Amino acid sequence: MATNRTFTMIKPDAVKNGHIGNILKDINDGGFKIIAMKYTHLNAETAGQFYAVHKERPFYKDLVEFMSSGAIVAAILEKDNAVADFRTLIGATNPAEAAEGTIRAKYAKSIDANAVHGSDSDENAEIEGNFFFSSLERFA
Ligand code: GDP
């Protein structure tokens, strides 16, 4: 069942490079409502758990190291067709292939340091939102 929600993280590269404000503005301008949000960080263990689905991929170790290298902003977003529309707003995984005007085209430097995460399905949006937020930490 479509939940009209997605989960995002502003990744350590974008936080370090001062892009939190610009990215949140793009998210708001894209019509997404913020249901929950926190400035936090992952460590090697929690980043490993979050990305467990990629455990067998060659880039898993680098991904875990990168995602635990600095602060992140985690948020649950709401909009009709949230998962697909948010992936359109952020652009392709590799910023070199991301469409002009997308968040990754504007703020990402490389395929690993690619500025933002966006859930790839309603099911994963639910799982990922629950990974970071209790029911007391979200509006609605
Ligand atoms: P997404 O859904 O667009 O985030 O892409 P994926 O689910 O395929 O990959 C998850 C994350 O792993 C990406 O956002 C990147 O940060 C990272 N990643 C994907 N492919 C590569 C790669 O080839 N090398 C490295 N170092 N990281 C990658």
GROMACS .gro file of N, CA and C and ligand atoms in nm:
model
  448
    1MET      N    1   0.084  -0.121   0.000
    1MET     CA    2   0.000   0.000   0.000
    1MET      C    3   0.088   0.126   0.000
    2ALA      N    4   0.060   0.221  -0.087
    2ALA     CA    5   0.138   0.344  -0.091
    2ALA      C    6   0.113   0.425   0.035
    3THR      N    7   0.218   0.471   0.097
    3THR     CA    8   0.202   0.543   0.223
    3THR      C    9   0.213   0.694   0.205
    4ASN      N   10   0.253   0.738   0.086
    4ASN     CA   11   0.277   0.880   0.060
    4ASN      C   12   0.386   0.939   0.149
    5ARG      N   13   0.474   0.852   0.199
    5ARG     CA   14   0.586   0.900   0.278
    5ARG      C   15   0.716   0.843   0.226
    6THR      N   16   0.821   0.919   0.244
    6THR     CA   17   0.953   0.868   0.214
    6THR      C   18   1.048   0.909   0.325
    7PHE      N   19   1.167   0.850   0.322
    7PHE     CA   20   1.267   0.881   0.423
    7PHE      C   21   1.390   0.935   0.352
    8THR      N   22   1.452   1.037   0.410
    8THR     CA   23   1.574   1.093   0.351
    8THR      C   24   1.681   1.117   0.457
    9MET      N   25   1.804   1.115   0.412
    9MET     CA   26   1.915   1.165   0.494
    9MET      C   27   1.992   1.267   0.409
   10ILE      N   28   2.029   1.378   0.471
   10ILE     CA   29   2.130   1.466   0.412
   10ILE      C   30   2.262   1.408   0.460
   11LYS      N   31   2.345   1.363   0.366
   11LYS     CA   32   2.463   1.283   0.399
   11LYS      C   33   2.580   1.370   0.449
   12PRO      N   34   2.682   1.305   0.508
   12PRO     CA   35   2.793   1.381   0.570
   12PRO      C   36   2.861   1.482   0.477
   13ASP      N   37   2.874   1.451   0.348
   13ASP     CA   38   2.940   1.546   0.257
   13ASP      C   39   2.860   1.676   0.248
   14ALA      N   40   2.728   1.664   0.233
   14ALA     CA   41   2.644   1.783   0.217
   14ALA      C   42   2.635   1.863   0.347
   15VAL      N   43   2.636   1.792   0.461
   15VAL     CA   44   2.635   1.862   0.590
   15VAL      C   45   2.766   1.940   0.605
   16LYS      N   46   2.879   1.872   0.579
   16LYS     CA   47   3.012   1.937   0.593
   16LYS      C   48   3.026   2.056   0.499
   17ASN      N   49   2.967   2.045   0.381
   17ASN     CA   50   2.983   2.151   0.281
   17ASN      C   51   2.880   2.263   0.295
   18GLY      N   52   2.800   2.258   0.403
   18GLY     CA   53   2.708   2.369   0.432
   18GLY      C   54   2.583   2.373   0.348
   19HIS      N   55   2.536   2.256   0.301
   19HIS     CA   56   2.420   2.255   0.212
   19HIS      C   57   2.287   2.219   0.278
   20ILE      N   58   2.284   2.206   0.412
   20ILE     CA   59   2.158   2.165   0.477
   20ILE      C   60   2.044   2.261   0.439
   21GLY      N   61   2.068   2.389   0.453
   21GLY     CA   62   1.962   2.488   0.428
   21GLY      C   63   1.913   2.483   0.285
   22ASN      N   64   2.005   2.478   0.189
   22ASN     CA   65   1.965   2.475   0.048
   22ASN      C   66   1.886   2.348   0.015
   23ILE      N   67   1.930   2.236   0.072
   23ILE     CA   68   1.861   2.110   0.042
   23ILE      C   69   1.722   2.109   0.104
   24LEU      N   70   1.710   2.160   0.227
   24LEU     CA   71   1.576   2.166   0.289
   24LEU      C   72   1.485   2.259   0.209
   25LYS      N   73   1.541   2.365   0.154
   25LYS     CA   74   1.460   2.456   0.071
   25LYS      C   75   1.411   2.383  -0.055
   26ASP      N   76   1.501   2.307  -0.119
   26ASP     CA   77   1.460   2.231  -0.238
   26ASP      C   78   1.350   2.130  -0.202
   27ILE      N   79   1.363   2.069  -0.084
   27ILE     CA   80   1.263   1.971  -0.040
   27ILE      C   81   1.128   2.041  -0.019
   28ASN      N   82   1.130   2.156   0.045
   28ASN     CA   83   1.006   2.232   0.064
   28ASN      C   84   0.949   2.279  -0.069
   29ASP      N   85   1.033   2.333  -0.155
   29ASP     CA   86   0.988   2.382  -0.286
   29ASP      C   87   0.933   2.267  -0.370
   30GLY      N   88   0.981   2.145  -0.344
   30GLY     CA   89   0.931   2.028  -0.418
   30GLY      C   90   0.797   1.979  -0.368
   31GLY      N   91   0.743   2.046  -0.267
   31GLY     CA   92   0.609   2.013  -0.219
   31GLY      C   93   0.604   1.908  -0.109
   32PHE      N   94   0.719   1.878  -0.049
   32PHE     CA   95   0.723   1.778   0.059
   32PHE      C   96   0.703   1.846   0.195
   33LYS      N   97   0.625   1.779   0.278
   33LYS     CA   98   0.603   1.825   0.416
   33LYS      C   99   0.694   1.742   0.507
   34ILE      N  100   0.761   1.809   0.600
   34ILE     CA  101   0.849   1.737   0.693
   34ILE      C  102   0.768   1.687   0.812
   35ILE      N  103   0.768   1.556   0.829
   35ILE     CA  104   0.690   1.490   0.935
   35ILE      C  105   0.776   1.468   1.059
   36ALA      N  106   0.906   1.448   1.038
   36ALA     CA  107   1.000   1.427   1.147
   36ALA      C  108   1.138   1.464   1.096
   37MET      N  109   1.223   1.517   1.185
   37MET     CA  110   1.358   1.553   1.139
   37MET      C  111   1.453   1.558   1.258
   38LYS      N  112   1.577   1.509   1.236
   38LYS     CA  113   1.679   1.523   1.341
   38LYS      C  114   1.819   1.534   1.280
   39TYR      N  115   1.903   1.613   1.352
   39TYR     CA  116   2.045   1.625   1.320
   39TYR      C  117   2.114   1.522   1.407
   40THR      N  118   2.180   1.425   1.347
   40THR     CA  119   2.234   1.314   1.424
   40THR      C  120   2.354   1.255   1.351
   41HIS      N  121   2.396   1.136   1.388
   41HIS     CA  122   2.506   1.071   1.317
   41HIS      C  123   2.494   0.920   1.329
   42LEU      N  124   2.555   0.852   1.235
   42LEU     CA  125   2.563   0.706   1.239
   42LEU      C  126   2.704   0.668   1.281
   43ASN      N  127   2.719   0.553   1.346
   43ASN     CA  128   2.853   0.499   1.367
   43ASN      C  129   2.866   0.376   1.277
   44ALA      N  130   2.982   0.309   1.284
   44ALA     CA  131   3.005   0.196   1.192
   44ALA      C  132   2.897   0.089   1.208
   45GLU      N  133   2.854   0.066   1.331
   45GLU     CA  134   2.755  -0.038   1.355
   45GLU      C  135   2.617   0.000   1.300
   46THR      N  136   2.572   0.122   1.332
   46THR     CA  137   2.438   0.161   1.286
   46THR      C  138   2.435   0.186   1.135
   47ALA      N  139   2.543   0.240   1.078
   47ALA     CA  140   2.548   0.256   0.932
   47ALA      C  141   2.545   0.119   0.865
   48GLY      N  142   2.617   0.023   0.924
   48GLY     CA  143   2.617  -0.113   0.870
   48GLY      C  144   2.479  -0.175   0.873
   49GLN      N  145   2.406  -0.150   0.982
   49GLN     CA  146   2.269  -0.202   0.992
   49GLN      C  147   2.178  -0.135   0.889
   50PHE      N  148   2.189  -0.003   0.879
   50PHE     CA  149   2.101   0.070   0.788
   50PHE      C  150   2.120   0.022   0.644
   51TYR      N  151   2.246  -0.003   0.606
   51TYR     CA  152   2.275  -0.042   0.467
   51TYR      C  153   2.297  -0.193   0.452
   52ALA      N  154   2.245  -0.272   0.546
   52ALA     CA  155   2.266  -0.418   0.543
   52ALA      C  156   2.226  -0.480   0.409
   53VAL      N  157   2.126  -0.420   0.344
   53VAL     CA  158   2.081  -0.471   0.214
   53VAL      C  159   2.194  -0.470   0.110
   54HIS      N  160   2.294  -0.383   0.131
   54HIS     CA  161   2.406  -0.373   0.036
   54HIS      C  162   2.530  -0.451   0.081
   55LYS      N  163   2.514  -0.536   0.182
   55LYS     CA  164   2.627  -0.605   0.244
   55LYS      C  165   2.720  -0.676   0.145
   56GLU      N  166   2.661  -0.734   0.042
   56GLU     CA  167   2.743  -0.810  -0.054
   56GLU      C  168   2.802  -0.723  -0.165
   57ARG      N  169   2.766  -0.595  -0.169
   57ARG     CA  170   2.815  -0.509  -0.278
   57ARG      C  171   2.960  -0.470  -0.251
   58PRO      N  172   3.040  -0.452  -0.357
   58PRO     CA  173   3.183  -0.419  -0.338
   58PRO      C  174   3.205  -0.287  -0.265
   59PHE      N  175   3.106  -0.196  -0.272
   59PHE     CA  176   3.126  -0.064  -0.212
   59PHE      C  177   3.074  -0.056  -0.068
   60TYR      N  178   3.027  -0.168  -0.013
   60TYR     CA  179   2.964  -0.166   0.121
   60TYR      C  180   3.055  -0.104   0.229
   61LYS      N  181   3.181  -0.149   0.232
   61LYS     CA  182   3.273  -0.101   0.336
   61LYS      C  183   3.293   0.050   0.324
   62ASP      N  184   3.316   0.097   0.200
   62ASP     CA  185   3.335   0.241   0.177
   62ASP      C  186   3.209   0.319   0.215
   63LEU      N  187   3.094   0.261   0.182
   63LEU     CA  188   2.966   0.328   0.211
   63LEU      C  189   2.947   0.344   0.362
   64VAL      N  190   2.973   0.238   0.437
   64VAL     CA  191   2.959   0.242   0.583
   64VAL      C  192   3.057   0.343   0.642
   65GLU      N  193   3.179   0.342   0.591
   65GLU     CA  194   3.282   0.435   0.641
   65GLU      C  195   3.240   0.580   0.614
   66PHE      N  196   3.194   0.603   0.492
   66PHE     CA  197   3.152   0.739   0.455
   66PHE      C  198   3.032   0.785   0.537
   67MET      N  199   2.932   0.698   0.551
   67MET     CA  200   2.809   0.740   0.619
   67MET      C  201   2.829   0.759   0.769
   68SER      N  202   2.940   0.705   0.823
   68SER     CA  203   2.967   0.726   0.966
   68SER      C  204   3.079   0.830   0.986
   69SER      N  205   3.110   0.905   0.880
   69SER     CA  206   3.223   0.999   0.887
   69SER      C  207   3.184   1.138   0.937
   70GLY      N  208   3.056   1.162   0.961
   70GLY     CA  209   3.015   1.295   1.006
   70GLY      C  210   2.867   1.301   1.032
   71ALA      N  211   2.821   1.419   1.071
   71ALA     CA  212   2.679   1.437   1.103
   71ALA      C  213   2.592   1.421   0.979
   72ILE      N  214   2.468   1.382   1.003
   72ILE     CA  215   2.367   1.373   0.898
   72ILE      C  216   2.239   1.441   0.947
   73VAL      N  217   2.148   1.469   0.854
   73VAL     CA  218   2.012   1.509   0.890
   73VAL      C  219   1.919   1.400   0.838
   74ALA      N  220   1.841   1.340   0.927
   74ALA     CA  221   1.745   1.236   0.889
   74ALA      C  222   1.605   1.296   0.893
   75ALA      N  223   1.520   1.260   0.798
   75ALA     CA  224   1.384   1.316   0.797
   75ALA      C  225   1.285   1.223   0.729
   76ILE      N  226   1.162   1.229   0.776
   76ILE     CA  227   1.050   1.163   0.709
   76ILE      C  228   0.970   1.271   0.637
   77LEU      N  229   0.941   1.246   0.511
   77LEU     CA  230   0.874   1.345   0.426
   77LEU      C  231   0.742   1.291   0.375
   78GLU      N  232   0.647   1.381   0.357
   78GLU     CA  233   0.514   1.340   0.310
   78GLU      C  234   0.473   1.420   0.186
   79LYS      N  235   0.416   1.348   0.091
   79LYS     CA  236   0.367   1.409  -0.034
   79LYS      C  237   0.297   1.298  -0.110
   80ASP      N  238   0.200   1.330  -0.195
   80ASP     CA  239   0.147   1.226  -0.284
   80ASP      C  240   0.262   1.168  -0.365
   81ASN      N  241   0.264   1.037  -0.380
   81ASN     CA  242   0.368   0.972  -0.462
   81ASN      C  243   0.509   1.004  -0.411
   82ALA      N  244   0.525   1.007  -0.279
   82ALA     CA  245   0.648   1.059  -0.217
   82ALA      C  246   0.775   0.988  -0.263
   83VAL      N  247   0.775   0.855  -0.264
   83VAL     CA  248   0.899   0.782  -0.294
   83VAL      C  249   0.949   0.817  -0.435
   84ALA      N  250   0.863   0.803  -0.533
   84ALA     CA  251   0.906   0.828  -0.672
   84ALA      C  252   0.937   0.976  -0.695
   85ASP      N  253   0.852   1.064  -0.642
   85ASP     CA  254   0.875   1.208  -0.664
   85ASP      C  255   1.004   1.254  -0.597
   86PHE      N  256   1.036   1.196  -0.481
   86PHE     CA  257   1.160   1.238  -0.414
   86PHE      C  258   1.282   1.189  -0.491
   87ARG      N  259   1.273   1.068  -0.547
   87ARG     CA  260   1.387   1.019  -0.625
   87ARG      C  261   1.406   1.104  -0.752
   88THR      N  262   1.297   1.155  -0.806
   88THR     CA  263   1.310   1.248  -0.919
   88THR      C  264   1.378   1.378  -0.873
   89LEU      N  265   1.338   1.427  -0.756
   89LEU     CA  266   1.394   1.553  -0.703
   89LEU      C  267   1.544   1.540  -0.675
   90ILE      N  268   1.588   1.421  -0.629
   90ILE     CA  269   1.731   1.409  -0.594
   90ILE      C  270   1.818   1.372  -0.714
   91GLY      N  271   1.765   1.304  -0.813
   91GLY     CA  272   1.842   1.269  -0.932
   91GLY      C  273   1.915   1.136  -0.918
   92ALA      N  274   1.986   1.098  -1.023
   92ALA     CA  275   2.054   0.968  -1.029
   92ALA      C  276   2.159   0.953  -0.919
   93THR      N  277   2.186   0.826  -0.882
   93THR     CA  278   2.284   0.795  -0.778
   93THR      C  279   2.419   0.861  -0.806
   94ASN      N  280   2.462   0.851  -0.931
   94ASN     CA  281   2.588   0.914  -0.972
   94ASN      C  282   2.559   1.059  -1.015
   95PRO      N  283   2.610   1.158  -0.940
   95PRO     CA  284   2.576   1.297  -0.973
   95PRO      C  285   2.615   1.337  -1.115
   96ALA      N  286   2.714   1.268  -1.173
   96ALA     CA  287   2.753   1.299  -1.311
   96ALA      C  288   2.639   1.266  -1.407
   97GLU      N  289   2.549   1.176  -1.365
   97GLU     CA  290   2.435   1.137  -1.449
   97GLU      C  291   2.304   1.199  -1.402
   98ALA      N  292   2.309   1.278  -1.296
   98ALA     CA  293   2.186   1.336  -1.239
   98ALA      C  294   2.137   1.452  -1.326
   99ALA      N  295   2.006   1.458  -1.348
   99ALA     CA  296   1.948   1.563  -1.431
   99ALA      C  297   1.975   1.701  -1.371
  100GLU      N  298   1.988   1.799  -1.460
  100GLU     CA  299   2.015   1.936  -1.418
  100GLU      C  300   1.907   1.984  -1.320
  101GLY      N  301   1.949   2.054  -1.217
  101GLY     CA  302   1.853   2.109  -1.121
  101GLY      C  303   1.820   2.015  -1.008
  102THR      N  304   1.858   1.887  -1.019
  102THR     CA  305   1.830   1.794  -0.909
  102THR      C  306   1.929   1.818  -0.794
  103ILE      N  307   1.890   1.771  -0.676
  103ILE     CA  308   1.973   1.796  -0.557
  103ILE      C  309   2.113   1.738  -0.575
  104ARG      N  310   2.121   1.615  -0.629
  104ARG     CA  311   2.254   1.557  -0.646
  104ARG      C  312   2.335   1.630  -0.752
  105ALA      N  313   2.270   1.677  -0.859
  105ALA     CA  314   2.343   1.753  -0.961
  105ALA      C  315   2.400   1.881  -0.900
  106LYS      N  316   2.326   1.941  -0.808
  106LYS     CA  317   2.369   2.070  -0.753
  106LYS      C  318   2.470   2.056  -0.639
  107TYR      N  319   2.452   1.952  -0.556
  107TYR     CA  320   2.530   1.948  -0.430
  107TYR      C  321   2.620   1.827  -0.412
  108ALA      N  322   2.610   1.725  -0.498
  108ALA     CA  323   2.691   1.605  -0.479
  108ALA      C  324   2.819   1.611  -0.560
  109LYS      N  325   2.923   1.544  -0.507
  109LYS     CA  326   3.054   1.548  -0.572
  109LYS      C  327   3.087   1.417  -0.642
  110SER      N  328   3.034   1.303  -0.591
  110SER     CA  329   3.074   1.172  -0.644
  110SER      C  330   2.965   1.069  -0.615
  111ILE      N  331   2.980   0.949  -0.670
  111ILE     CA  332   2.877   0.847  -0.653
  111ILE      C  333   2.864   0.803  -0.507
  112ASP      N  334   2.971   0.811  -0.431
  112ASP     CA  335   2.959   0.771  -0.290
  112ASP      C  336   2.918   0.891  -0.203
  113ALA      N  337   2.983   1.005  -0.224
  113ALA     CA  338   2.945   1.126  -0.150
  113ALA      C  339   2.838   1.198  -0.231
  114ASN      N  340   2.717   1.142  -0.230
  114ASN     CA  341   2.615   1.194  -0.321
  114ASN      C  342   2.501   1.271  -0.253
  115ALA      N  343   2.537   1.339  -0.144
  115ALA     CA  344   2.456   1.445  -0.081
  115ALA      C  345   2.329   1.400  -0.007
  116VAL      N  346   2.252   1.309  -0.067
  116VAL     CA  347   2.125   1.272  -0.005
  116VAL      C  348   2.092   1.125  -0.028
  117HIS      N  349   2.013   1.072   0.064
  117HIS     CA  350   1.953   0.939   0.048
  117HIS      C  351   1.804   0.958   0.024
  118GLY      N  352   1.746   0.873  -0.057
  118GLY     CA  353   1.600   0.869  -0.072
  118GLY      C  354   1.556   0.724  -0.080
  119SER      N  355   1.455   0.685  -0.004
  119SER     CA  356   1.407   0.547  -0.003
  119SER      C  357   1.367   0.504  -0.144
  120ASP      N  358   1.383   0.372  -0.169
  120ASP     CA  359   1.351   0.323  -0.304
  120ASP      C  360   1.215   0.252  -0.313
  121SER      N  361   1.142   0.243  -0.202
  121SER     CA  362   1.009   0.182  -0.205
  121SER      C  363   0.931   0.227  -0.082
  122ASP      N  364   0.799   0.212  -0.087
  122ASP     CA  365   0.718   0.246   0.031
  122ASP      C  366   0.758   0.160   0.149
  123GLU      N  367   0.785   0.032   0.122
  123GLU     CA  368   0.822  -0.060   0.230
  123GLU      C  369   0.952  -0.015   0.297
  124ASN      N  370   1.053   0.019   0.217
  124ASN     CA  371   1.179   0.064   0.275
  124ASN      C  372   1.166   0.201   0.342
  125ALA      N  373   1.078   0.287   0.289
  125ALA     CA  374   1.056   0.417   0.354
  125ALA      C  375   1.006   0.396   0.497
  126GLU      N  376   0.917   0.302   0.515
  126GLU     CA  377   0.862   0.271   0.648
  126GLU      C  378   0.973   0.215   0.740
  127ILE      N  379   1.049   0.119   0.686
  127ILE     CA  380   1.156   0.056   0.765
  127ILE      C  381   1.261   0.161   0.804
  128GLU      N  382   1.301   0.244   0.707
  128GLU     CA  383   1.408   0.341   0.731
  128GLU      C  384   1.362   0.452   0.826
  129GLY      N  385   1.237   0.496   0.813
  129GLY     CA  386   1.183   0.596   0.905
  129GLY      C  387   1.182   0.542   1.047
  130ASN      N  388   1.141   0.417   1.060
  130ASN     CA  389   1.136   0.354   1.193
  130ASN      C  390   1.275   0.333   1.252
  131PHE      N  391   1.376   0.323   1.165
  131PHE     CA  392   1.514   0.305   1.212
  131PHE      C  393   1.559   0.428   1.293
  132PHE      N  394   1.512   0.546   1.251
  132PHE     CA  395   1.556   0.670   1.314
  132PHE      C  396   1.457   0.733   1.411
  133PHE      N  397   1.327   0.708   1.391
  133PHE     CA  398   1.227   0.784   1.467
  133PHE      C  399   1.128   0.694   1.539
  134SER      N  400   1.104   0.726   1.666
  134SER     CA  401   0.997   0.659   1.739
  134SER      C  402   0.866   0.731   1.706
  135SER      N  403   0.754   0.673   1.746
  135SER     CA  404   0.625   0.736   1.716
  135SER      C  405   0.612   0.872   1.787
  136LEU      N  406   0.686   0.892   1.896
  136LEU     CA  407   0.678   1.020   1.968
  136LEU      C  408   0.754   1.131   1.896
  137GLU      N  409   0.839   1.093   1.802
  137GLU     CA  410   0.926   1.191   1.737
  137GLU      C  411   0.873   1.237   1.601
  138ARG      N  412   0.752   1.200   1.568
  138ARG     CA  413   0.699   1.241   1.438
  138ARG      C  414   0.563   1.305   1.456
  139PHE      N  415   0.537   1.404   1.374
  139PHE     CA  416   0.409   1.472   1.377
  139PHE      C  417   0.313   1.395   1.289
  140ALA      N  418   0.211   1.341   1.345
  140ALA     CA  419   0.108   1.260   1.276
  140ALA      C  420   0.138   1.112   1.290
  141GDP     P1  421   2.048   0.521  -0.427
  141GDP     O1  422   1.920   0.448  -0.403
  141GDP     O2  423   2.043   0.617  -0.542
  141GDP     O3  424   2.103   0.587  -0.301
  141GDP     O4  425   2.157   0.412  -0.472
  141GDP     P2  426   2.186   0.262  -0.424
  141GDP     O5  427   2.076   0.210  -0.336
  141GDP     O6  428   2.222   0.183  -0.545
  141GDP     O7  429   2.319   0.274  -0.339
  141GDP     C1  430   2.316   0.322  -0.204
  141GDP     C2  431   2.429   0.419  -0.185
  141GDP     O8  432   2.553   0.348  -0.199
  141GDP     C3  433   2.439   0.531  -0.287
  141GDP     O9  434   2.357   0.640  -0.257
  141GDP     C4  435   2.585   0.569  -0.280
  141GDP    O10  436   2.609   0.654  -0.168
  141GDP     C5  437   2.652   0.435  -0.254
  141GDP     N1  438   2.702   0.377  -0.380
  141GDP     C6  439   2.632   0.326  -0.483
  141GDP     N2  440   2.711   0.282  -0.581
  141GDP     C7  441   2.839   0.305  -0.537
  141GDP     C8  442   2.967   0.278  -0.592
  141GDP    O11  443   2.982   0.227  -0.702
  141GDP     N3  444   3.075   0.314  -0.514
  141GDP     C9  445   3.062   0.369  -0.390
  141GDP     N4  446   3.173   0.401  -0.319
  141GDP     N5  447   2.942   0.396  -0.336
  141GDP    C10  448   2.832   0.365  -0.408
   0.00000   0.00000   0.00000
